[in-house]
Short mmCIF file of C-alpha atoms and ligand atoms in Angstrom, two decimals:
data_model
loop_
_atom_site.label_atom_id
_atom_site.label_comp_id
_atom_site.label_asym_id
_atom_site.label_seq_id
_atom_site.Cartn_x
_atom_site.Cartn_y
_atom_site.Cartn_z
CA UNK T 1 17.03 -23.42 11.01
CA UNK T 2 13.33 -23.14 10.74
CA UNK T 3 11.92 -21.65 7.39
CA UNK T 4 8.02 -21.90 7.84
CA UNK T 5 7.18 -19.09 6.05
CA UNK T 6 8.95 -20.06 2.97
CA UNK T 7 10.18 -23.45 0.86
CA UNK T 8 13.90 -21.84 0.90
CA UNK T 9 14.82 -24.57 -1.26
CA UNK T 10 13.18 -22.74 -4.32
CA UNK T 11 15.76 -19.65 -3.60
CA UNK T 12 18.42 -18.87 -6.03
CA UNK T 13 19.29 -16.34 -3.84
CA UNK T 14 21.08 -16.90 -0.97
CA UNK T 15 18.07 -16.24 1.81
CA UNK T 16 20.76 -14.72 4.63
CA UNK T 17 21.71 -11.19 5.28
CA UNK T 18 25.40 -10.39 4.13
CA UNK T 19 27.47 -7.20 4.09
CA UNK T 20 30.68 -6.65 1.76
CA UNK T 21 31.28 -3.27 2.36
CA UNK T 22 29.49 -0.31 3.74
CA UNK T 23 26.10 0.40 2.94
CA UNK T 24 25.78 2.37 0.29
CA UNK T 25 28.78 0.73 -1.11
CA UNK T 26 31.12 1.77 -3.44
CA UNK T 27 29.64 0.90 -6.52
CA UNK T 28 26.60 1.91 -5.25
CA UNK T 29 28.24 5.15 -4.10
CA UNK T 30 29.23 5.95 -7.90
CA UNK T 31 26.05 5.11 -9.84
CA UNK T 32 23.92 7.79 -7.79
CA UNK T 33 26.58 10.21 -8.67
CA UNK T 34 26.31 9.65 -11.97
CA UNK T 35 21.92 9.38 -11.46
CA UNK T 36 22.51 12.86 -9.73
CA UNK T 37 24.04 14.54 -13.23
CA UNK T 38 21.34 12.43 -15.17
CA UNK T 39 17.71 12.22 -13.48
CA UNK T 40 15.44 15.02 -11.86
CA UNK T 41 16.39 16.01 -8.43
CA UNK T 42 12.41 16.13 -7.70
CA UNK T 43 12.89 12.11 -7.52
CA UNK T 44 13.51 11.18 -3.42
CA UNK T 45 15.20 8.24 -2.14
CA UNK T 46 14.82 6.11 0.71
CA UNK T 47 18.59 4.40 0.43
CA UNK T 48 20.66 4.96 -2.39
CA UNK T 49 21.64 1.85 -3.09
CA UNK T 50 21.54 0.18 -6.60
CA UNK T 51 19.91 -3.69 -7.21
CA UNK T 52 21.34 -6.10 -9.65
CA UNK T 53 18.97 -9.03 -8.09
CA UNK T 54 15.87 -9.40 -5.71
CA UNK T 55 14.06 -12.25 -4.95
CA UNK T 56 12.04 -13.80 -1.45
CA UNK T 57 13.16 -11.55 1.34
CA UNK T 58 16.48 -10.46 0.02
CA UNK T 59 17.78 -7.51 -2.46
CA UNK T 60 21.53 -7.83 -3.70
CA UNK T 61 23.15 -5.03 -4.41
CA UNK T 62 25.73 -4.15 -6.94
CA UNK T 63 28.38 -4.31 -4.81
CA UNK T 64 27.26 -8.37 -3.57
CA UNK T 65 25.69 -7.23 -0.22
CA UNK T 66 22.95 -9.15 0.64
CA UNK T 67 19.99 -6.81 2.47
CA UNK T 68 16.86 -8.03 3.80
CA UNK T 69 13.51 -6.26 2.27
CA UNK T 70 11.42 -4.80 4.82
CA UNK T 71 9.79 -2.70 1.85
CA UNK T 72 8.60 -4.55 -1.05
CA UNK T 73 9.10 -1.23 -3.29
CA UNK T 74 6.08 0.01 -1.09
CA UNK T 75 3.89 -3.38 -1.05
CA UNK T 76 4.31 -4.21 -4.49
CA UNK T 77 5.94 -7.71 -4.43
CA UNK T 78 4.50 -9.25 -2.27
CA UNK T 79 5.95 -12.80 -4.00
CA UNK T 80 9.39 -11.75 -4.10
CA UNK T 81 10.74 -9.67 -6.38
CA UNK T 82 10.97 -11.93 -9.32
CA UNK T 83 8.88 -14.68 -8.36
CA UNK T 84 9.21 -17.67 -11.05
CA UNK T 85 4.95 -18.13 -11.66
CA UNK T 86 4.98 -14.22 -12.45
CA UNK T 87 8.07 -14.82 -15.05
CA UNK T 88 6.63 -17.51 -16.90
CA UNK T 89 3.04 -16.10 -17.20
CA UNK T 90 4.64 -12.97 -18.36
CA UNK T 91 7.82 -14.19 -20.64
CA UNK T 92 5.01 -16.71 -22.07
CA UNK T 93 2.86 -13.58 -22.98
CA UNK T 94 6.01 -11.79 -23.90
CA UNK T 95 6.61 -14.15 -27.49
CA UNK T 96 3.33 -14.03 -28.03
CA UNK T 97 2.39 -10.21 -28.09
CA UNK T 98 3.29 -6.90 -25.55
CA UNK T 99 0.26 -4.79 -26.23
CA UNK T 100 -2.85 -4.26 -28.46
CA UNK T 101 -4.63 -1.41 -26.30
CA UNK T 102 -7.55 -2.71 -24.60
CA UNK T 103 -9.78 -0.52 -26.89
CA UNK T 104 -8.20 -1.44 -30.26
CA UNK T 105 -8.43 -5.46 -29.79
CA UNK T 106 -9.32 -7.82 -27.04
CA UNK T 107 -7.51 -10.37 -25.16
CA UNK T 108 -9.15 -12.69 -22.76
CA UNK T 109 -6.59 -12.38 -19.62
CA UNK T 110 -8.08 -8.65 -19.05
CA UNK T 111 -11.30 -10.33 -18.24
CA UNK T 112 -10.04 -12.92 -16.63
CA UNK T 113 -8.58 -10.35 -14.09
CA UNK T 114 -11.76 -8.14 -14.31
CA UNK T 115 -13.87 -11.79 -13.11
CA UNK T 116 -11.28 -12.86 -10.80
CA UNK T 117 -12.05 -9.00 -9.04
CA UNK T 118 -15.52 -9.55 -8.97
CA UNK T 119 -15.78 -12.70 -7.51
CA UNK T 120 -13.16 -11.77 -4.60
CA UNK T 121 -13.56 -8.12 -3.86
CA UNK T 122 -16.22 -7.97 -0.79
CA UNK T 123 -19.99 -7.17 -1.51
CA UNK T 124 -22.81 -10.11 -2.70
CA UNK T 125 -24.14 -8.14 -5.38
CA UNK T 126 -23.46 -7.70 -9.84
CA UNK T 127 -20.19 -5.75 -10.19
CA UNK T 128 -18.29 -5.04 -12.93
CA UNK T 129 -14.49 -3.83 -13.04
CA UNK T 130 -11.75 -1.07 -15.25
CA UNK T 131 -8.40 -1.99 -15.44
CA UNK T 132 -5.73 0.54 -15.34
CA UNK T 133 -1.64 1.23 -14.85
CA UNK T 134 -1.19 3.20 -11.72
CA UNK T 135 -3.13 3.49 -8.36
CA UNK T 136 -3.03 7.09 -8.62
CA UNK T 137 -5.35 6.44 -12.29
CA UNK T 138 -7.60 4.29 -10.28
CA UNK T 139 -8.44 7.17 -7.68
CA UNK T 140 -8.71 9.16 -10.28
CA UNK T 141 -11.55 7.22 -12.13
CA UNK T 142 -13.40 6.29 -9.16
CA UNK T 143 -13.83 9.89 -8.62
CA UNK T 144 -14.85 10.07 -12.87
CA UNK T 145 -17.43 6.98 -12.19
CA UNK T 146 -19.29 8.34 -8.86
CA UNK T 147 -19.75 12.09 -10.42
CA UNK T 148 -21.04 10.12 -13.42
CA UNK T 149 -23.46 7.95 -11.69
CA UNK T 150 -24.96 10.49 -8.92
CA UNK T 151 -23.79 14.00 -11.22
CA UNK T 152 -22.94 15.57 -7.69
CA UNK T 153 -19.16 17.48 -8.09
CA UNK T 154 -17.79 16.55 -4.43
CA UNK T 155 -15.09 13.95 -3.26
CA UNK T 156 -15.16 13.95 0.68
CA UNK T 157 -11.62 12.26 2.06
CA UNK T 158 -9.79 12.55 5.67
CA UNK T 159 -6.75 13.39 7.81
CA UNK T 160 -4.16 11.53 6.75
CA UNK T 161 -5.26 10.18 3.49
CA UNK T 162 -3.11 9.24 0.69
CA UNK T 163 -4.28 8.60 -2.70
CA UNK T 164 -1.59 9.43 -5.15
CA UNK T 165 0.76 11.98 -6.85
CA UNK T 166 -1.14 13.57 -9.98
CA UNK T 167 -2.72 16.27 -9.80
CA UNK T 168 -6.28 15.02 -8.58
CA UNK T 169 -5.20 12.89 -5.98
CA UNK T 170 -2.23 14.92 -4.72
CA UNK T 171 -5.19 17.34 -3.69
CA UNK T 172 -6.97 13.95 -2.18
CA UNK T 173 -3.81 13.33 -0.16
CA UNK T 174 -3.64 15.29 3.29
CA UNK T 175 0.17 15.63 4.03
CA UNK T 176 1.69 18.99 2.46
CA UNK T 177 5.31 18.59 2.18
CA UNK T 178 6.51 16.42 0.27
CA UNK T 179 3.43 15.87 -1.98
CA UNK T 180 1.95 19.45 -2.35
CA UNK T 181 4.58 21.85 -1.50
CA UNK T 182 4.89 24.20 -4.45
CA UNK T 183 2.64 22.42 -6.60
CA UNK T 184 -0.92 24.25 -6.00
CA UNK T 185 -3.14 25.43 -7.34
CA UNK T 186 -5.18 22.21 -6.39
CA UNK T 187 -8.39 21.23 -8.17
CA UNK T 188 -11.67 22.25 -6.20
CA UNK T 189 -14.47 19.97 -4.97
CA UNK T 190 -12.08 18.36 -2.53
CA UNK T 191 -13.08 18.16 1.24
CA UNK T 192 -11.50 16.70 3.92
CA UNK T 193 -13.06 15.27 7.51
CA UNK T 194 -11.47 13.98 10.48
CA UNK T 195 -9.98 10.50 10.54
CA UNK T 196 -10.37 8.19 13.49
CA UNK T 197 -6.77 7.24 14.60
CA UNK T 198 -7.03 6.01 18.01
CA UNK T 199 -3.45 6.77 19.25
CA UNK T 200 -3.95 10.52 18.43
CA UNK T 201 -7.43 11.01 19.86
CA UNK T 202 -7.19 9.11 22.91
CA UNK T 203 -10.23 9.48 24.97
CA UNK T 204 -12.66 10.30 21.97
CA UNK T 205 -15.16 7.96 20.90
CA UNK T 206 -15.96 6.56 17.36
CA UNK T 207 -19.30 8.24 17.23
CA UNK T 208 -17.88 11.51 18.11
CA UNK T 209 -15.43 11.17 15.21
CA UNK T 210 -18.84 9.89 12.74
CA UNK T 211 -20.60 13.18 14.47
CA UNK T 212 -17.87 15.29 12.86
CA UNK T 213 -17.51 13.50 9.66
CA UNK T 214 -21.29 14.09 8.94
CA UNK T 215 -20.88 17.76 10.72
CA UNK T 216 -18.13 18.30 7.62
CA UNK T 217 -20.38 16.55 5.05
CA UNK T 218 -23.85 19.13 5.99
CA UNK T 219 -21.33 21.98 5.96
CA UNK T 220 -21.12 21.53 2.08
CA UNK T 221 -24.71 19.72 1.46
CA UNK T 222 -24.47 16.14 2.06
CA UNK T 223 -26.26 15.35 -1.24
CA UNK T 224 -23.63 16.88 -3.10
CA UNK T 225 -21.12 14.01 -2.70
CA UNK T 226 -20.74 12.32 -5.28
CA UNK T 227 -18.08 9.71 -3.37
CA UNK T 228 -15.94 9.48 0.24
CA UNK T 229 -12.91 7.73 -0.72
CA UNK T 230 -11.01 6.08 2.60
CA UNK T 231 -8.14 3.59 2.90
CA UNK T 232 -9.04 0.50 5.69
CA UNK T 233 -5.71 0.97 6.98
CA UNK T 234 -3.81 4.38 5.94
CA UNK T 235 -0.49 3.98 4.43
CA UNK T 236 1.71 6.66 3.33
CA UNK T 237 -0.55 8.72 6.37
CA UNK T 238 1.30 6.41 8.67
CA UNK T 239 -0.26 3.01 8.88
CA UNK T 240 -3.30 4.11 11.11
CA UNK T 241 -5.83 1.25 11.69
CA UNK T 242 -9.18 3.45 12.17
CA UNK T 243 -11.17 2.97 15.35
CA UNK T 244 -12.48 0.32 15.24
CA UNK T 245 -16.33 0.88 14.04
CA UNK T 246 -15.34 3.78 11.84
CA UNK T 247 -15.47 2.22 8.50
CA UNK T 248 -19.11 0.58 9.15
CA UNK T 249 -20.40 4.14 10.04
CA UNK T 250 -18.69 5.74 6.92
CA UNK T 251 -21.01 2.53 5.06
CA UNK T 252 -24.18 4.01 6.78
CA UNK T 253 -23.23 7.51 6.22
CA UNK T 254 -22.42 7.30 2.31
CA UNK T 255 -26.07 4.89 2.29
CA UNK T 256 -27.84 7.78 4.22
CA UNK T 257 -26.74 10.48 2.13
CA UNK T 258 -26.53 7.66 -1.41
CA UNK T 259 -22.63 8.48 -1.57
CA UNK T 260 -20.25 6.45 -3.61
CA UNK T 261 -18.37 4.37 -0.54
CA UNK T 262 -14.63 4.39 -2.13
CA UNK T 263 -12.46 1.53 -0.45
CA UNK T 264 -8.80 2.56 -1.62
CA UNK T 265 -7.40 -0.72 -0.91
CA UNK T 266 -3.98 0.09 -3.09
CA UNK T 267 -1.42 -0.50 -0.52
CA UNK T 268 -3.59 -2.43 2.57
CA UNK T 269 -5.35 -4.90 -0.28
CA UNK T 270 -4.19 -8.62 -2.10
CA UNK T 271 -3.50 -10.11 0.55
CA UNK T 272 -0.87 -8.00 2.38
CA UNK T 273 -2.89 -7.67 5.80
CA UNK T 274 -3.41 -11.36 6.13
CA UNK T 275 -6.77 -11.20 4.36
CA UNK T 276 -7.58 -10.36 0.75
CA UNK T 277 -8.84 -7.08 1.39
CA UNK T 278 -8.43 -4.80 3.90
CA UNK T 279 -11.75 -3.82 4.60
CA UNK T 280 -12.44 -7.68 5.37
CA UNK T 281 -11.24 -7.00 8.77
CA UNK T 282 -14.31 -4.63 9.42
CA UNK T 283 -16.95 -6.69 7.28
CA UNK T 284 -18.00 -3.75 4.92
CA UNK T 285 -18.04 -4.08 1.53
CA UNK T 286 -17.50 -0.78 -0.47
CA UNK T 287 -19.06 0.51 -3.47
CA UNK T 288 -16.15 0.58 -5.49
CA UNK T 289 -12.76 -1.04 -4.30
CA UNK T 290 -9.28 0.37 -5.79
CA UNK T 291 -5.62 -1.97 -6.00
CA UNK T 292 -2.97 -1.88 -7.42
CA UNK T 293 0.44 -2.17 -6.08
CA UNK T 294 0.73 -5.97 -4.88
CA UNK T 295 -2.03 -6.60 -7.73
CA UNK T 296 0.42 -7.62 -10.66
CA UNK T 297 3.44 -8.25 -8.10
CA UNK T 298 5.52 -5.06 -9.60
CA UNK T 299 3.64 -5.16 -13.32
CA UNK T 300 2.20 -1.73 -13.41
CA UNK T 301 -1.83 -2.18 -13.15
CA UNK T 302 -4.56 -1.16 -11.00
CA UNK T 303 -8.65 -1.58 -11.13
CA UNK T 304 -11.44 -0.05 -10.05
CA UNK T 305 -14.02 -2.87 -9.27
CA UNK T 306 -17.60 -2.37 -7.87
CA UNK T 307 -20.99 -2.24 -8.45
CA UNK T 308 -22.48 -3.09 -12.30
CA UNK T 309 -24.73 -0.10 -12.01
CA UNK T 310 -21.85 2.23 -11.07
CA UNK T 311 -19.00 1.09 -13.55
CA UNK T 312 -21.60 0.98 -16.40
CA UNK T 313 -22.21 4.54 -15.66
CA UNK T 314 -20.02 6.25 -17.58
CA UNK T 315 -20.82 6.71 -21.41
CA UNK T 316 -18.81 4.08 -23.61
CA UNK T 317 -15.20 5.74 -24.20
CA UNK T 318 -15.29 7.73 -21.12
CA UNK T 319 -12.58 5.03 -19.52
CA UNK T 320 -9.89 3.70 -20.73
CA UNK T 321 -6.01 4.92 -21.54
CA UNK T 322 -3.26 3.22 -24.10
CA UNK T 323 -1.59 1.16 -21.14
CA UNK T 324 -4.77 0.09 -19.21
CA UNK T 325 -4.64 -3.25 -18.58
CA UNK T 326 -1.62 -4.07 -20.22
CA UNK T 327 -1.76 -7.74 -21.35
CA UNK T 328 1.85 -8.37 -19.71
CA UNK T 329 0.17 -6.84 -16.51
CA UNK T 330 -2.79 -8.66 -17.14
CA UNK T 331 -0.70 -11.88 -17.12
CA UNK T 332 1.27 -11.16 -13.77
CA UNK T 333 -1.96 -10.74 -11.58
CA UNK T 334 -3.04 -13.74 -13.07
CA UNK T 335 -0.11 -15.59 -11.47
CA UNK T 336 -1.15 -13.28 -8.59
CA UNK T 337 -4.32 -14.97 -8.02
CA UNK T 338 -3.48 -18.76 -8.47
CA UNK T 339 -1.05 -18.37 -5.99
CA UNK T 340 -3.42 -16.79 -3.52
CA UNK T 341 -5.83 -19.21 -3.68
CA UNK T 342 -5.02 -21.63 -1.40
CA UNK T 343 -4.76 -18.94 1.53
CA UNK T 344 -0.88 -20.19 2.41
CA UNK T 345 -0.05 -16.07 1.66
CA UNK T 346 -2.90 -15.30 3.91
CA UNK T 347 -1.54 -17.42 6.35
CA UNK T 348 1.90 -15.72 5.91
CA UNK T 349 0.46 -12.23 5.97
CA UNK T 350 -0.73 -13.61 9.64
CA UNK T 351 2.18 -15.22 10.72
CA UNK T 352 4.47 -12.24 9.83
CA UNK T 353 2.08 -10.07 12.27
CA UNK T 354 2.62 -12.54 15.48
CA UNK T 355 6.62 -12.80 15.28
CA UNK T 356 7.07 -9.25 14.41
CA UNK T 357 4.97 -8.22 17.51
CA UNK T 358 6.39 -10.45 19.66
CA UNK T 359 9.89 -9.15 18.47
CA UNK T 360 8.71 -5.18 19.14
CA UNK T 361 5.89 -4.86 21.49
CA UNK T 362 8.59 -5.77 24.10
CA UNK T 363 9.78 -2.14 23.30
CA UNK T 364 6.73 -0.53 24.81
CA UNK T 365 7.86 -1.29 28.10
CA UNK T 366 11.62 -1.33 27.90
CA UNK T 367 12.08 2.05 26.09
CA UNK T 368 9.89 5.37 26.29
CA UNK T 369 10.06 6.38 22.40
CA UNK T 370 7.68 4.11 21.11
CA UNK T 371 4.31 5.10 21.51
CA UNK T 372 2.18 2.55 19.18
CA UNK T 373 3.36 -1.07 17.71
CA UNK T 374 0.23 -1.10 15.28
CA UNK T 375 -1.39 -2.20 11.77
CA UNK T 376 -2.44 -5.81 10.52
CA UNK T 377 -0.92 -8.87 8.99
CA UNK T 378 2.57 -7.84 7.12
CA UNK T 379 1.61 -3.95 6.96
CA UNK T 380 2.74 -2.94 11.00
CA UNK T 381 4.68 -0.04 11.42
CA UNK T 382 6.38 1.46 15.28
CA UNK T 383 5.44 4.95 16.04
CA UNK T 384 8.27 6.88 17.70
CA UNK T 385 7.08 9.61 20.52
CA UNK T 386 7.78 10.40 23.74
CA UNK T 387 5.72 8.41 26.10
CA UNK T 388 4.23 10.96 28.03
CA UNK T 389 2.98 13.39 25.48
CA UNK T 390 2.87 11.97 22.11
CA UNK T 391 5.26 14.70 20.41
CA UNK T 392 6.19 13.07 16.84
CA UNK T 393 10.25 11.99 16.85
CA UNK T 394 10.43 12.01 13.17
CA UNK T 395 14.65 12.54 14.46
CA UNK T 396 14.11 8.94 15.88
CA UNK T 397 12.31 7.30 13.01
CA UNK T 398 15.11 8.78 10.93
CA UNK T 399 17.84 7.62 13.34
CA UNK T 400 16.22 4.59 13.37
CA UNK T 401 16.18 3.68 9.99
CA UNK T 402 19.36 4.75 8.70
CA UNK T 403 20.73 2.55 11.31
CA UNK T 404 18.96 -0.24 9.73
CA UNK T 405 20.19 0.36 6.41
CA UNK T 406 24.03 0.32 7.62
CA UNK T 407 23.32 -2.91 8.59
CA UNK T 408 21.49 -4.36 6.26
CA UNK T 409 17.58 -4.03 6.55
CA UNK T 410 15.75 -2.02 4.40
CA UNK T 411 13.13 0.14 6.15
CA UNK T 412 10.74 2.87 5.07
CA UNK T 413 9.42 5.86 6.92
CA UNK T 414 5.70 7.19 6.77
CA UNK T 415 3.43 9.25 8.82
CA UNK T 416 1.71 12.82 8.79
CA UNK T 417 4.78 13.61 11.20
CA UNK T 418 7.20 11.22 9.34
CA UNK T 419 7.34 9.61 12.77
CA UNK T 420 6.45 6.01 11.78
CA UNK T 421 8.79 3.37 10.71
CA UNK T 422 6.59 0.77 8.75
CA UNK T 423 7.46 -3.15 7.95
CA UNK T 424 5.86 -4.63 4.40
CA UNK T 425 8.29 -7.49 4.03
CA UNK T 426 7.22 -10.06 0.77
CA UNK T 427 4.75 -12.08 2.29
CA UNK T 428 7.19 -15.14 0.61
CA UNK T 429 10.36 -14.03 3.55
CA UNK T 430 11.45 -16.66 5.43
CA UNK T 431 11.06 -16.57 9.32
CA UNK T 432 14.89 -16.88 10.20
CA UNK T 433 15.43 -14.12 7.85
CA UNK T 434 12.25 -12.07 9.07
CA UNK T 435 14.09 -12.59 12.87
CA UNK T 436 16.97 -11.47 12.00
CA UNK T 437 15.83 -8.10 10.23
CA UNK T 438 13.70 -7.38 13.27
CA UNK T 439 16.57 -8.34 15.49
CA UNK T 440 18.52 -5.55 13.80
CA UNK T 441 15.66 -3.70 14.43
CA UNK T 442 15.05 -4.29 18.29
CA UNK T 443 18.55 -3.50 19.02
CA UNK T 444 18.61 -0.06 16.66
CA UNK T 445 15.52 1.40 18.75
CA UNK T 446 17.45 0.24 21.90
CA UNK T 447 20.45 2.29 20.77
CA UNK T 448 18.18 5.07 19.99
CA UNK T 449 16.43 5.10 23.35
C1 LIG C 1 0.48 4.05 -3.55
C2 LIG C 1 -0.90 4.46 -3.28
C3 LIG C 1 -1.66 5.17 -4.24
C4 LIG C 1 -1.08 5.65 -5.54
O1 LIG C 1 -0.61 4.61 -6.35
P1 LIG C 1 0.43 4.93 -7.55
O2 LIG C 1 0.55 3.61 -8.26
O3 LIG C 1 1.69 5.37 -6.89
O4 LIG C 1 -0.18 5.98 -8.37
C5 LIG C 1 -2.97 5.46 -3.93
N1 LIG C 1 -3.51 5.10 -2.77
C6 LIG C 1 -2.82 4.42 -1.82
C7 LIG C 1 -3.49 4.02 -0.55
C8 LIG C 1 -1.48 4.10 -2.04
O5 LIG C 1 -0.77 3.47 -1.10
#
């Protein structure tokens, strides 16, 4: 047994795969019947299957299976689902008090998070940062700080995009169904340019795709942006990794026209593509930089860090809410960070990326469904298609990951076409336990070939 990705000896949970029963199981089978009389059908589910304990790579069930996480409740935890630095910062907090709001009395650990952002976010210059609850509210005030600081009304985003489910960003997101459907009108000022996903415009070059972005931008007045928000990698839009080149000519764009450069690093950022942030990858540093997710390890809180002259823009009491930056939150991404530090996550993020491709990018050759093994560090996702022309197999994906859950692996879908299969195991699994899930995998693509 080789566990380099993990010290398994710190596991109270078993670290191994392990079915009972079916998956859902029984138990399972009769608390989502009982959910079904109790909460909103307008909630979806990926696999109806109810925790009683998660920690490292492993979720177990109510009904004692062991199955592996491939999801970490949509990057979130990143550690493990209850991992023990995150418990103790937070149960310490816990005696001591649960909330004050932010804007009734202070506690340190809000700036302790708001210094630890500006030291680590990219960009060598004074920045300043808000904290937050959801990612959705830290799209949402990006978009309040640029129209402050430059008093232009637009918000230019792409193909693709995702940036949330209220009402703002819902209109920021691209994909219709589930996130729009029936839920119009949208808010105005919203306009959307062409991404630069290299598997769906084969043959077209990054300028071309810059040419149209700034085509889109003079349509409306360029100098009536007030910010272009972009994710390095897209998530929910199905774990595209832009051309490469595409992010550095949004920089000069938003610097040519004096845009706000967003960076929504919510689901690609802390660590989960094998650097801190996303953008990293592509050396550009953004104006303002958004997380969440990962950022408190499953602690609701995001931030919107950036530059001083930006975040001091709006008038005092413009920011805030009752939750933001929730001292229990506060506490968690503190744990966060001293167990980034010394880069072993980083490292994990990394080695996550070279076993699962080695596992899947076999596939390209020995099956003609998948068209793309893509992304970066422990956010990689398999595009199904049909070789020759690239039509979407959202059927497959489906197929695909149901057959995953019988077994035992828990795997989400994503993608404009709901074609994409994506991987965010805790950057904590272990590498047996990482094989095996992929393993499971391998063989449930096979089956579907
Ligand atoms: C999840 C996500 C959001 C929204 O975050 P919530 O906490 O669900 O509001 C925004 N942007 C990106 C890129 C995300 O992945």
């Amino acid at each position: 047994m080789t566990e380099t990705l993990i010290n398994a000896t710190d596991r109270s949970l078993l670290q191994t795969r392990h079915l009972l029963t079916d998956i859902p199981g029984p138990r399972s089978l009769e608390l989502h019947a009982e959910r079904a009389e109790q909460v909103s059908s307008g909630f979806g589910i990926a696999l109806p299957v109810f925790v009683e304990r998660a920690e490292g790579g492993i979720v177990r069930d109510v009904d004692g299976n062991r199955l592996i996480d491939f999801a970490s409740g949509i990057a979130v935890t990143s550690l493990g689902a209850s991992n023990s630095r995150v418990a103790e910062r937070v149960a310490a907090q816990l005696e001591k008090f649960t909330h004050t709001c932010f804007m009734v009395t202070e506690y340190e650990a809000f700036t302790k998070v708001c210094s630890w952002l500006n030291r680590n976010t990219p960009g060598d210059f004074a920045k300043r940062t808000a904290l937050f609850t959801t990612g959705a509210e830290a799209v949402e005030n990006a978009v309040k700080i640029s129209r402050a600081a430059t008093g232009r009304p637009n918000v230019l985003v792409f193909d693709e995009a995702y940036h949330g489910r209220s009402l703002l960003t819902m209109a920021m997101t691209a994909k219709v169904n589930p996130y729009k459907k029936n839920f119009g009108p949208m808010p105005d000022h919203i306009v959307r340019a062409a991404s630069a996903n290299p598997l769906r415009n084969a043959g077209v070059r990054v300028e071309q795709v810059l040419e149209s972005v700034e085509s889109t931008l003079r349509e409306h007045d360029p100098f009536s942006f007030a910010a272009m928000v972009i994710e390095p990698i897209q998530g929910e839009g199905g774990f595209v990794v832009p051309m490469a080149g595409f992010i550095p000519g949004l920089r000069k764009l938003a610097d040519k026209y004096g845009i706000v450069l967003v960076l929504d690093e919510i689901q690609a950022g802390i660590g989960r593509t094998g650097t801190l942030f996303a953008s990293e990858h592509e050396q550009v540093a953004g104006d303002l930089v958004l997380t969440a997710k990962a950022l408190a390890n499953g602690v609701p809180l995001s931030a919107v860090t950036g530059r001083a002259e930006l975040l001091n823009a709006p008038h005092a009491g413009g920011l805030g809410g009752t939750y933001a930056g929730n001292p229990l939150a506060c506490e968690a991404a503190l744990a966060v960070f001293e167990q980034l530090e010394d880069g072993v996550l980083l490292a994990n993020a990394r080695r996550i990326e070279q076993v699962v491709r080695e596992v899947l990018e076999p596939l390209l050759d020995s099956t003609s469904i998948v068209a793309q093994v893509r992304g970066r560090g422990a956010m990689l996702a398999v595009e199904f298609a049909d070789r020759g022309t690239l039509v979407p197999r959202p059927d497959l994906a489906a197929k695909v990951s149901r057959d995953c859950h019988s077994q035992g692996v828990i795997t989400l879908t994503c993608g404009t076409h709901g074609n994409v299969l994506r991987l965010l195991p805790p950057l904590v699994i272990g590498e047996d336990l990482l094989r095996d899930g992929l393993e499971v995998l391998s063989r449930a693509i096979a089956s579907a070939a």
